[in-house]
Coordinates of C-alpha atoms and ligand atoms in Angstrom, one line a residue:
X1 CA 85.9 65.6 172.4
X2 CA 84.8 69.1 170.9
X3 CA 83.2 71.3 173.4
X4 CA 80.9 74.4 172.1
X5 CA 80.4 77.0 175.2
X6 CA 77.6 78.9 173.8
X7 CA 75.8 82.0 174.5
X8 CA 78.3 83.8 177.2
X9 CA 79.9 87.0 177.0
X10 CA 83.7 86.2 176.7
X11 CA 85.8 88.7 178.7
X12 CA 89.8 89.3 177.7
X13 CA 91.8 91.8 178.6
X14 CA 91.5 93.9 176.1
X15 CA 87.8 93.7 174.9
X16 CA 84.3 91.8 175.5
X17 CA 81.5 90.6 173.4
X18 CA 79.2 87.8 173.5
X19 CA 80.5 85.0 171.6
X20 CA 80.9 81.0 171.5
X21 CA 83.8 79.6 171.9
X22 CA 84.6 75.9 170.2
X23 CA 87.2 73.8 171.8
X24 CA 89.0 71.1 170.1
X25 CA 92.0 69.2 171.0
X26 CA 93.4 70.9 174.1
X27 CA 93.2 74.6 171.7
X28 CA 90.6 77.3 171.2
X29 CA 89.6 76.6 167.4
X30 CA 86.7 79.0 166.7
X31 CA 85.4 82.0 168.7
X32 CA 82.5 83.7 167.2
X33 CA 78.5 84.6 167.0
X34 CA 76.1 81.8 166.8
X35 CA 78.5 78.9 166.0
X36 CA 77.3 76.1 164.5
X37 CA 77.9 72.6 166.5
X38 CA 79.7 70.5 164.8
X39 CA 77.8 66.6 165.0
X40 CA 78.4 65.3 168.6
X41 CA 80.0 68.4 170.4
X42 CA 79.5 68.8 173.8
X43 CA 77.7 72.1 174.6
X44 CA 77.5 73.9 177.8
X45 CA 75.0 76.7 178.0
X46 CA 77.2 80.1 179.1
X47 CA 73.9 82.1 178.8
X48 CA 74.2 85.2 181.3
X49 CA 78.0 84.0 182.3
X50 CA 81.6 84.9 181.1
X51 CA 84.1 83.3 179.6
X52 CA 87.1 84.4 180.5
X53 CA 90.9 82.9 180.2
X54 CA 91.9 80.6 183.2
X55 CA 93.8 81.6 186.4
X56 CA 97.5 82.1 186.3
X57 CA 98.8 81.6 189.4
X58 CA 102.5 82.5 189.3
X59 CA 103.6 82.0 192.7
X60 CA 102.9 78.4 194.4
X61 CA 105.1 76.1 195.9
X62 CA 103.5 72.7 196.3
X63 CA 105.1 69.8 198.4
X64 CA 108.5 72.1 198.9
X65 CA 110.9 71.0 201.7
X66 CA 111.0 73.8 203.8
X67 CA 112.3 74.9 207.3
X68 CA 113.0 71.0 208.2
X69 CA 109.2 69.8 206.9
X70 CA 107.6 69.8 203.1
X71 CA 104.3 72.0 202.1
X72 CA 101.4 69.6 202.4
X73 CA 99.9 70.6 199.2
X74 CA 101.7 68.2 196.5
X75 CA 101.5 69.2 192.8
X76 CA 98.1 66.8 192.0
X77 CA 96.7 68.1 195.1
X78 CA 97.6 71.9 194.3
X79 CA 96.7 71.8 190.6
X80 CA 93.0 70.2 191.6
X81 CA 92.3 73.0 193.9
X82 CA 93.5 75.5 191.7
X83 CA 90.7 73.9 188.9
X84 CA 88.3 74.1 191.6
X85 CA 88.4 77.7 191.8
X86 CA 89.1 78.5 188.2
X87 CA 93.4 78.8 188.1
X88 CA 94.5 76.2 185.5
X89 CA 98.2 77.3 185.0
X90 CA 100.7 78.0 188.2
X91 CA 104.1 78.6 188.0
X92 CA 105.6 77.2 190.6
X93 CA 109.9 77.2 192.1
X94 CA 112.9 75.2 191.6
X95 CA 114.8 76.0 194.9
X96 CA 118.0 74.1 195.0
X97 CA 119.8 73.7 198.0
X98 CA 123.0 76.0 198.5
X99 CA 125.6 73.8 196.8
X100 CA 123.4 71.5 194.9
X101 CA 123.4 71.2 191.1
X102 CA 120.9 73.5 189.6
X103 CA 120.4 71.4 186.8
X104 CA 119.9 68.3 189.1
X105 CA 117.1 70.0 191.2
X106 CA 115.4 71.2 187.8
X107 CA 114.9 67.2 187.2
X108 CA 114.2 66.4 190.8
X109 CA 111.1 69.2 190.2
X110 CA 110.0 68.2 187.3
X111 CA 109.9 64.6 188.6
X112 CA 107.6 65.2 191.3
X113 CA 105.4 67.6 189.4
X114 CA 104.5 65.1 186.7
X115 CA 101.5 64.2 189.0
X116 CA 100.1 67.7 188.4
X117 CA 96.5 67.7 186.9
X118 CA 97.1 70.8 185.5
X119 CA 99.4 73.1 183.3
X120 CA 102.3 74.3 185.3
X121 CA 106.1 76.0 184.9
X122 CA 108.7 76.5 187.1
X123 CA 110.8 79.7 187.9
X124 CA 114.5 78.7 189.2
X125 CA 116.3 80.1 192.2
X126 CA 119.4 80.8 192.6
X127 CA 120.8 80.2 195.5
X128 CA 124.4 80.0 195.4
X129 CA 126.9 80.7 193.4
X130 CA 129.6 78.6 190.8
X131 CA 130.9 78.3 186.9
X132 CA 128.4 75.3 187.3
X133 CA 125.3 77.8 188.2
X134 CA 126.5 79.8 185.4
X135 CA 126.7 77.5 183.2
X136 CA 123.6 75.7 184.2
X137 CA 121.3 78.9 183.9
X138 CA 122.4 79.3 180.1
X139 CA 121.0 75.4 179.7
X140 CA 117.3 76.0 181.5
X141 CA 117.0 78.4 178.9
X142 CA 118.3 77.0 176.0
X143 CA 116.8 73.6 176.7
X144 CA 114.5 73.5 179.2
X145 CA 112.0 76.5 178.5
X146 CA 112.7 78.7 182.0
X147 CA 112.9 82.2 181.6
X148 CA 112.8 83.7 185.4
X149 CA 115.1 83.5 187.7
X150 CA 114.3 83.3 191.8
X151 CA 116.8 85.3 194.1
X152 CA 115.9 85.2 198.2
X153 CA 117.3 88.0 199.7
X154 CA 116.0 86.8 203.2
X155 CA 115.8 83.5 204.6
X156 CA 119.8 83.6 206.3
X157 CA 122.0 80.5 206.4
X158 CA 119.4 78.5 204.0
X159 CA 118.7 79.6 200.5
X160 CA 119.5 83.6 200.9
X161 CA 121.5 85.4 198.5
X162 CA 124.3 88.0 199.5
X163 CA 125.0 90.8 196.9
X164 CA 127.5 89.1 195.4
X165 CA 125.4 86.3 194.0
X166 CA 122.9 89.0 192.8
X167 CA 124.9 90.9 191.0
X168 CA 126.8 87.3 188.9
X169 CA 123.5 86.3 188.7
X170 CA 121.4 89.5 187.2
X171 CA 124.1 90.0 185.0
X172 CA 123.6 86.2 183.7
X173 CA 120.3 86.5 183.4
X174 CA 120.7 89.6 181.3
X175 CA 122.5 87.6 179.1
X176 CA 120.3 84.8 178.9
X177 CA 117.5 87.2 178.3
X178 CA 116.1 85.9 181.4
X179 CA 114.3 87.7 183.8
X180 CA 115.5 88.4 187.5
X181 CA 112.8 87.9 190.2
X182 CA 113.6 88.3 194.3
X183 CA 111.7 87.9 197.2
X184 CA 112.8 91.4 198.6
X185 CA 113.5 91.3 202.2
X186 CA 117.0 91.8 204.0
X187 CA 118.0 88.6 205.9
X188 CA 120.6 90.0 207.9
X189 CA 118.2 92.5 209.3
X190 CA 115.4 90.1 209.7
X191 CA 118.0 87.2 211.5
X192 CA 119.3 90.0 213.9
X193 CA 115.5 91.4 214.7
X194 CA 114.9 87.6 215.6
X195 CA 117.6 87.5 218.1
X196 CA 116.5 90.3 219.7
X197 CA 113.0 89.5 220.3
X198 CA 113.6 86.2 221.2
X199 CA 115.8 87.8 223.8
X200 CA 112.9 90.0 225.1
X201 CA 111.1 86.3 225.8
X202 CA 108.7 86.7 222.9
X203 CA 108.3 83.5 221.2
X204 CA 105.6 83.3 220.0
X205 CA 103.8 84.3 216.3
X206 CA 103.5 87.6 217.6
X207 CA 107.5 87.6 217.1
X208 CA 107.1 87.3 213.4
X209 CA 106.3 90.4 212.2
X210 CA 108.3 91.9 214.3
X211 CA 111.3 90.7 213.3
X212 CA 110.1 91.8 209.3
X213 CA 109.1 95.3 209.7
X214 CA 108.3 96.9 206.0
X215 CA 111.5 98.8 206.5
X216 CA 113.3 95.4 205.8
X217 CA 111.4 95.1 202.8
X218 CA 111.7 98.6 201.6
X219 CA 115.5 98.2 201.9
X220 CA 115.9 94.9 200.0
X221 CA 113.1 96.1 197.1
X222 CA 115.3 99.0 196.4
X223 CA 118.6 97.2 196.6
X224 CA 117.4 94.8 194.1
X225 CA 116.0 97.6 191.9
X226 CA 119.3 99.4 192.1
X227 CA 121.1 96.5 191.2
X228 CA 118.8 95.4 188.3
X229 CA 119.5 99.5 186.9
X230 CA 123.1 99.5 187.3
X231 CA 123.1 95.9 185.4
X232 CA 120.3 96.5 183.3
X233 CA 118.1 93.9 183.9
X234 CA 114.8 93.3 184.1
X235 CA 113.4 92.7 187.2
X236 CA 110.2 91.1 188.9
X237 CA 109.4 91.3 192.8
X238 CA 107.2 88.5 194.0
X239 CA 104.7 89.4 197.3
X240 CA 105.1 92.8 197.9
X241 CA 102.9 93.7 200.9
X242 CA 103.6 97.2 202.1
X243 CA 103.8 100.8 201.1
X244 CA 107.9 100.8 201.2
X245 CA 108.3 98.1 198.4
X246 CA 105.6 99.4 196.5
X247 CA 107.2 103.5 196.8
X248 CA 110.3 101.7 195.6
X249 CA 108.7 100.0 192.2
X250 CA 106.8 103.6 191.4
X251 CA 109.8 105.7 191.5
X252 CA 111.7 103.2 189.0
X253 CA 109.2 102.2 187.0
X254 CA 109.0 106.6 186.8
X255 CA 112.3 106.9 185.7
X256 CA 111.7 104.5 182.9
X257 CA 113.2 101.1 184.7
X258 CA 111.8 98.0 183.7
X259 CA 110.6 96.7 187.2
X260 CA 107.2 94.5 187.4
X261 CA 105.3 93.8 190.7
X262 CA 103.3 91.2 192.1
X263 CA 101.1 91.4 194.9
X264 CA 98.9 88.4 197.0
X265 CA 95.7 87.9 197.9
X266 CA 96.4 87.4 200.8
X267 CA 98.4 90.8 201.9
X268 CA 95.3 92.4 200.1
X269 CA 92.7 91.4 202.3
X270 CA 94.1 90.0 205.6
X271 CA 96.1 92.4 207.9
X272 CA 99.0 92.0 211.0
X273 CA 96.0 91.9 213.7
X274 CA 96.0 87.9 213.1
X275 CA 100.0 87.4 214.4
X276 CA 97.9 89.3 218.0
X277 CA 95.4 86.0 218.2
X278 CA 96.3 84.2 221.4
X279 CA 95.0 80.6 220.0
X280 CA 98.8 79.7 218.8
X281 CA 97.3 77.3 215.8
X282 CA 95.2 80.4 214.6
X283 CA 98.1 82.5 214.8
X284 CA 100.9 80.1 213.6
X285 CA 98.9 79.3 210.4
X286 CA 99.2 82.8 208.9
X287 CA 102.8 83.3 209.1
X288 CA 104.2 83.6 206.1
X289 CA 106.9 86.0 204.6
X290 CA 106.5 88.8 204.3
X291 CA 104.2 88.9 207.3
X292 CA 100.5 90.3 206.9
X293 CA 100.8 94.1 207.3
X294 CA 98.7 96.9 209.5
X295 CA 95.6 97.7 207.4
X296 CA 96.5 100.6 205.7
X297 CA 99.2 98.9 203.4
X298 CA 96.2 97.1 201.9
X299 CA 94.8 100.5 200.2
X300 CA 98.4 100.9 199.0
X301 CA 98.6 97.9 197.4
X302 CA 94.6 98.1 195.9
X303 CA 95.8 101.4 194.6
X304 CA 99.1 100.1 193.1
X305 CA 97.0 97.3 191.3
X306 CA 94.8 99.4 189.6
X307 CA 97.4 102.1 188.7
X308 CA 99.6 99.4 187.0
X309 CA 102.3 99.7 189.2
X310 CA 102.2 96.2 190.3
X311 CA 100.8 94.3 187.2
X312 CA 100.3 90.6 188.9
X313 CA 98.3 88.9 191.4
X314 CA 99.1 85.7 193.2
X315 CA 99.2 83.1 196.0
X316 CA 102.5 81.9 197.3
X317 CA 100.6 79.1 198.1
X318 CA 102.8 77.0 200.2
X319 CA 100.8 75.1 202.9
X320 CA 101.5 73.9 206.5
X321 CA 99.0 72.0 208.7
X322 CA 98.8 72.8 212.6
X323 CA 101.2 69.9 213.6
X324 CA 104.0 71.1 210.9
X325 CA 103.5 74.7 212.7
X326 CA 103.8 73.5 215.9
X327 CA 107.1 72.8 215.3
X328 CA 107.7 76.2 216.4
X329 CA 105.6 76.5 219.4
X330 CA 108.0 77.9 221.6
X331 CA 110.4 79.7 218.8
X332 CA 108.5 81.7 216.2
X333 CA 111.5 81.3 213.9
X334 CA 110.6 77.6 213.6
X335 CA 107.0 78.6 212.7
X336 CA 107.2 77.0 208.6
X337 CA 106.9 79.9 206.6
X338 CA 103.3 79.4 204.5
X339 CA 99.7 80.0 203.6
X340 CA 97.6 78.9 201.2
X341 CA 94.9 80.3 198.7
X342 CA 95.5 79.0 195.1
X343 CA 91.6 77.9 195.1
X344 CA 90.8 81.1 196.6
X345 CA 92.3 83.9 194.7
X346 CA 90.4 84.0 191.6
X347 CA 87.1 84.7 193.7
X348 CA 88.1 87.0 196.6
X349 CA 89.8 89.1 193.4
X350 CA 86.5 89.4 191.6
X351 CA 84.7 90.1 195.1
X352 CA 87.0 92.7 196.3
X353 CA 88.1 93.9 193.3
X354 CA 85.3 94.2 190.8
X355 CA 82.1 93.8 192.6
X356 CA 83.9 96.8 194.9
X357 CA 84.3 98.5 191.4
X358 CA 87.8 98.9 191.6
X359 CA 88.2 96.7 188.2
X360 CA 86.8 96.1 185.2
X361 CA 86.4 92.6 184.0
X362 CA 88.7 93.1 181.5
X363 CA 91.2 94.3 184.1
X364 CA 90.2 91.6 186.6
X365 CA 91.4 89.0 183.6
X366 CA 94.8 91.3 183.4
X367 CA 95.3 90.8 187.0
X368 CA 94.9 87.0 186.8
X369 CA 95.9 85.6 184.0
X370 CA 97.0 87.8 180.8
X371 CA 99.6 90.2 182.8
X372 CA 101.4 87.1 183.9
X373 CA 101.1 85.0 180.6
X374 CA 102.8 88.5 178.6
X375 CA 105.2 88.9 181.4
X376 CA 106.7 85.8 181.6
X377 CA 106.1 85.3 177.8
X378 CA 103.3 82.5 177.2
X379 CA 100.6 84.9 175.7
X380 CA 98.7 84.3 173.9
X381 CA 99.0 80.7 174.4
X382 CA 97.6 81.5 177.5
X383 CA 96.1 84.1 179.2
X384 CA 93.8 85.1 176.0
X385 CA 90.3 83.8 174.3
X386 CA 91.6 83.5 171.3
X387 CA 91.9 80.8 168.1
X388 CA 95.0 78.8 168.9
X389 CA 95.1 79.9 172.7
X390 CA 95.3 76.8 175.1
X391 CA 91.5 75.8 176.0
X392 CA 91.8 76.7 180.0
X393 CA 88.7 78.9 180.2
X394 CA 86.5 79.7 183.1
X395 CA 82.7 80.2 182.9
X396 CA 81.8 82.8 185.2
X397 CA 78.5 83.4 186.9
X398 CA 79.0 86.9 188.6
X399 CA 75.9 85.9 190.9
X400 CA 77.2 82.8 192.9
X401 CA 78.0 83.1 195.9
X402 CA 80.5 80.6 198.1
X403 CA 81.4 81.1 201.7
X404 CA 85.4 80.0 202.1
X405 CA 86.1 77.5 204.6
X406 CA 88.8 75.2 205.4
X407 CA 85.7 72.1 205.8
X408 CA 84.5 72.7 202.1
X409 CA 88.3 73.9 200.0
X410 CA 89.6 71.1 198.0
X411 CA 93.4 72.5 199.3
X412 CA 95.1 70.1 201.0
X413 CA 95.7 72.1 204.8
X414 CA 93.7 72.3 207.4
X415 CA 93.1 76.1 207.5
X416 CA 92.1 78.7 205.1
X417 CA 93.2 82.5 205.4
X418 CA 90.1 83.7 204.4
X419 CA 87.7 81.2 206.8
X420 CA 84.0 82.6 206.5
X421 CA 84.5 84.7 203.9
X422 CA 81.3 85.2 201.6
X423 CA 82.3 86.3 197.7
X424 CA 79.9 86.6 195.1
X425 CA 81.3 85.7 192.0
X426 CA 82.6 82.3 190.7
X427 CA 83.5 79.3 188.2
X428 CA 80.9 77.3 187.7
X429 CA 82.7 75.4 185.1
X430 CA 86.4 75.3 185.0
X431 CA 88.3 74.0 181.4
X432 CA 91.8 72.9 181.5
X433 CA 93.4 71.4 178.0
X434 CA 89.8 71.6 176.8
X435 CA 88.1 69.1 179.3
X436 CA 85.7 70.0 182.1
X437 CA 87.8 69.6 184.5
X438 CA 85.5 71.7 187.6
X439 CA 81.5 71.6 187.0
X440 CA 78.8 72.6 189.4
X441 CA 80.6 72.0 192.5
X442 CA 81.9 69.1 191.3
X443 CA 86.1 68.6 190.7
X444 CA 87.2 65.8 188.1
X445 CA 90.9 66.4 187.4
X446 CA 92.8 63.9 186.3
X447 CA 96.8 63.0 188.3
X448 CA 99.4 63.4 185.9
X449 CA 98.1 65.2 182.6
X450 CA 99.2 68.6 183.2
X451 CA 101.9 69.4 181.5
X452 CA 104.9 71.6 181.5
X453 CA 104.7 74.8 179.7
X454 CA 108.0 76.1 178.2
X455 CA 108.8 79.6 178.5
X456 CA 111.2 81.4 175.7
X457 CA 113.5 83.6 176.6
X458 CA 112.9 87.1 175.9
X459 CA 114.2 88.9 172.5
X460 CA 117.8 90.6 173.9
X461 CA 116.3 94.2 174.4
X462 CA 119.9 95.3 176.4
X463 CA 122.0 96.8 173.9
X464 CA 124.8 99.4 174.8
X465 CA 122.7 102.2 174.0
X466 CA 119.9 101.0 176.5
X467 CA 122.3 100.6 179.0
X468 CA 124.2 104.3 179.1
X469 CA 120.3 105.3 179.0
X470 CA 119.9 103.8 181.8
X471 CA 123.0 104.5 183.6
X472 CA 122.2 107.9 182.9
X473 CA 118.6 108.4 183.4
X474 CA 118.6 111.2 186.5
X475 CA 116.2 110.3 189.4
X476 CA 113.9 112.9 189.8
X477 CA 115.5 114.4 192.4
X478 CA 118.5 114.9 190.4
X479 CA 116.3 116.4 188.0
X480 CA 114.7 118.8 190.4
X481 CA 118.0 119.9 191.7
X482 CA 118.9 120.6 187.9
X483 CA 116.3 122.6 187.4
X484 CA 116.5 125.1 190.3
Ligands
LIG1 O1 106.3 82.4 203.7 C1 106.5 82.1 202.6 N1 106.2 83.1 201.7 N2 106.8 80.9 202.2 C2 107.2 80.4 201.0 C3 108.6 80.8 200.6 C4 108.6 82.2 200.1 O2 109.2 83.1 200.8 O3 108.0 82.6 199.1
LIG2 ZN1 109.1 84.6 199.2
LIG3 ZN1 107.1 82.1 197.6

């Protein structure tokens, strides 16, 4: 059934202006002044609100099997939530075992995410390497639409990469024209802090940022980056959260190195002071990697957000309830690794972020939705108000106000990051393939009609000539020595 929003202002990244929009099909089909309804459209009355393009959440992992247990939040469950506070795309991870068929996990993925009530894609990690990985990564992108591929530089004797595997598989993904994403944080460091604190007879969460200082993370954000420039590839870092990963992306991106950023909720607005909570449930349930930081990384990464520097905002929603954390009540390093906030994000961005002033709308829709569709090459399908974009829109009353809680979130884990939190701000009707899918308060998502979004590979850009450039682009330091 057609559906005629009329009378809102509809916000893109580049531009606003009041205008209808007239949905038809699953698409966008007109967008315009004063459109007339065609006989038996639905209308909903945008007067005063926004209409901007749904959430893009690229960084979820629902039900994952992780650290002996598997996230609580299943791909029906995850995609609902996400509806209910205005994401309808997330792109979630394939994360084979070390050793199994790439390929095979792919399918196993896909399987369990066909009960997704939303639009979703999948980035694949690499986790180990063989001709069979190399050959396999050439097939997700010839036939199976992935364009991103996930390397875990932490996470020792599981699914971590050593620099051997980085370098094969940057330089494959080059090929592929593929991009290279890593969760930047040196294992080796973060497995040998562990021992030691353990040692010290500190078990509990108050162990986990210790053991991940943002040294750690500085060190494996600049490996990576060094890696990607001596290969020549592209590269994306998911969850940075402190001033050393984000110095790292600044001084490439500088020298002309095509590095992107991402940054979470979550390490925006919640800092380290929560690990310190002597209630162990409190404490357990916001450990997550990279751990939340002292305050004064969250100004770094505001700033970095606003200066482009980091184009991407996301969740790494990947929920654990209290009994799955208590499975490491007397070890930290058992603690499952996970928060959640894929409802959330949307909401506490538009709160923080442009009811603070620091953004635009325009640039609150970059942030959410159109940096991530352009950067892992779905725009304008989605991402953008435009004829022939996907209909996942959001109508936005910049006057509601919601208090977070873990008793009213439609995410399936019994605590919430951002508990008590009042943002003004919100969805009041969310559209995914065209249908109301979230409508005053009210979800009606459907299990099993989202569908998988293919994502081409990106036009080969890595020709010799781009790669003696980069080879030999001096670091300013180099240059400033030249020049004295
Ligand atoms: O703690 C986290 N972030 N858990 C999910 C896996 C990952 O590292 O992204
Ligand atoms: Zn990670
Ligand atoms: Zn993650």
């Amino acid at each position: 059934m057609a559906i005629l929003i009329r009378g809102g202002t509809v916000v893109n990244a580049d531009a606003s202006a009041r205008a209808d929009v007239l949905v038809d099909d699953g698409k966008i089909v007109a967008v315009g002044s004063d459109l007339d309804p065609p006989l038996g459209v639905e209308i909903i009355d945008a007067g005063g609100a926004l209409v901007m393009p749904g959430g893009i959440d690229p960084h979820t992992h629902m039900e994952l099997p992780f650290m002996g247990t598997t996230a609580s939040e299943d791909f029906f469950t995850g995609t609902s939530a996400a509806a209910a506070g205005g994401t309808t795309m997330i792109i979630d991870f394939v994360i084979p075992d070390p050793k199994e068929n790439l390929l095979g996990a792919y399918k196993k993925w896909r399987g369990w995410a066909e009960k997704a009530a939303a639009d979703y894609s999948f980035h694949v990690a690499v986790t180990w390497w063989d001709d069979s990985v190399h050959k396999d990564m050439g097939t997700l992108v010839s036939d199976y639409g992935v364009n991103s591929f996930k390397h875990f530089m932490a996470y020792k004797n599981a699914i971590m990469c050593d620099d051997e595997v980085l370098v094969k598989s940057f330089t494959r993904a080059r090929e592929l024209g593929a991009l290279a994403t890593v969760h930047a944080e040196n294992g080796e460091l973060v497995f040998h802090l562990q021992r030691e604190i353990l040692k010290q007879g500190i078990t509990g969460p108050e162990g986990h940022p210790l053991s991940r200082p943002p040294a750690v993370e500085g060190e494996a954000a600049n490996r990576a980056i060094r890696l990607a420039q001596v290969l020549n590839t592209p590269l994306y870092i998911v969850h940075n959260s402190c001033a050393e990963a984000i110095e790292a992306i600044a001084r490439a991106r500088s020298e002309g190195q095509r590095v992107f950023g991402e940054v979470l909720a979550g390490h925006l607005l919640v800092d380290d002071s929560v690990y310190r909570d002597p209630d162990f449930v409190r404490a357990a349930a916001h450990v997550m990697s990279p751990p939340f930081r002292p305050k004064a990384n969250q100004a770094v990464l505001w700033r970095a957000l606003q200066a482009g520097i980091v184009q991407t905002t996301a969740t790494d929603h990947c929920c654990f309830c209290a009994p799955q954390k208590a499975m490491g009540r007397n070890d930290f390093t058992k603690i499952p690794n996970g928060t959640g906030g894929v409802e959330d994000r949307m909401q506490v961005l538009w709160h923080h972020g442009v009811n603070t002033g620091r953004f635009t709308a325009n640039e609150f829709v970059a942030i959410t939705s159109a940096n991530a569709a352009k950067i892992f090459n779905i725009y304008p399908r989605k991402g953008s108000v435009a004829v022939g974009s996907d209909a996942d829109l959001v109508v936005w009353d910049t006057k509601k106000t919601r208090t977070i809680s873990a008793k009213t979130h439609h995410q399936n884990v019994d605590y919430n990051i951002f508990e008590g939190m009042e943002v003004t701000g919100a969805n009041v009707v969310t559209l995914s393939q065209g249908k109301v899918v979230w409508r005053d308060g009210q979800l009606d998502t459907r299990r099993g009609i989202g569908r998988y979004i293919d994502r081409p590979p990106f036009p080969p850009y890595h020709s010799a000539l781009m790669k003696k450039a980069a080879l030999e682009r001096p670091s300013p330091v180099l240059r400033a020595a030249a020049a004295e």
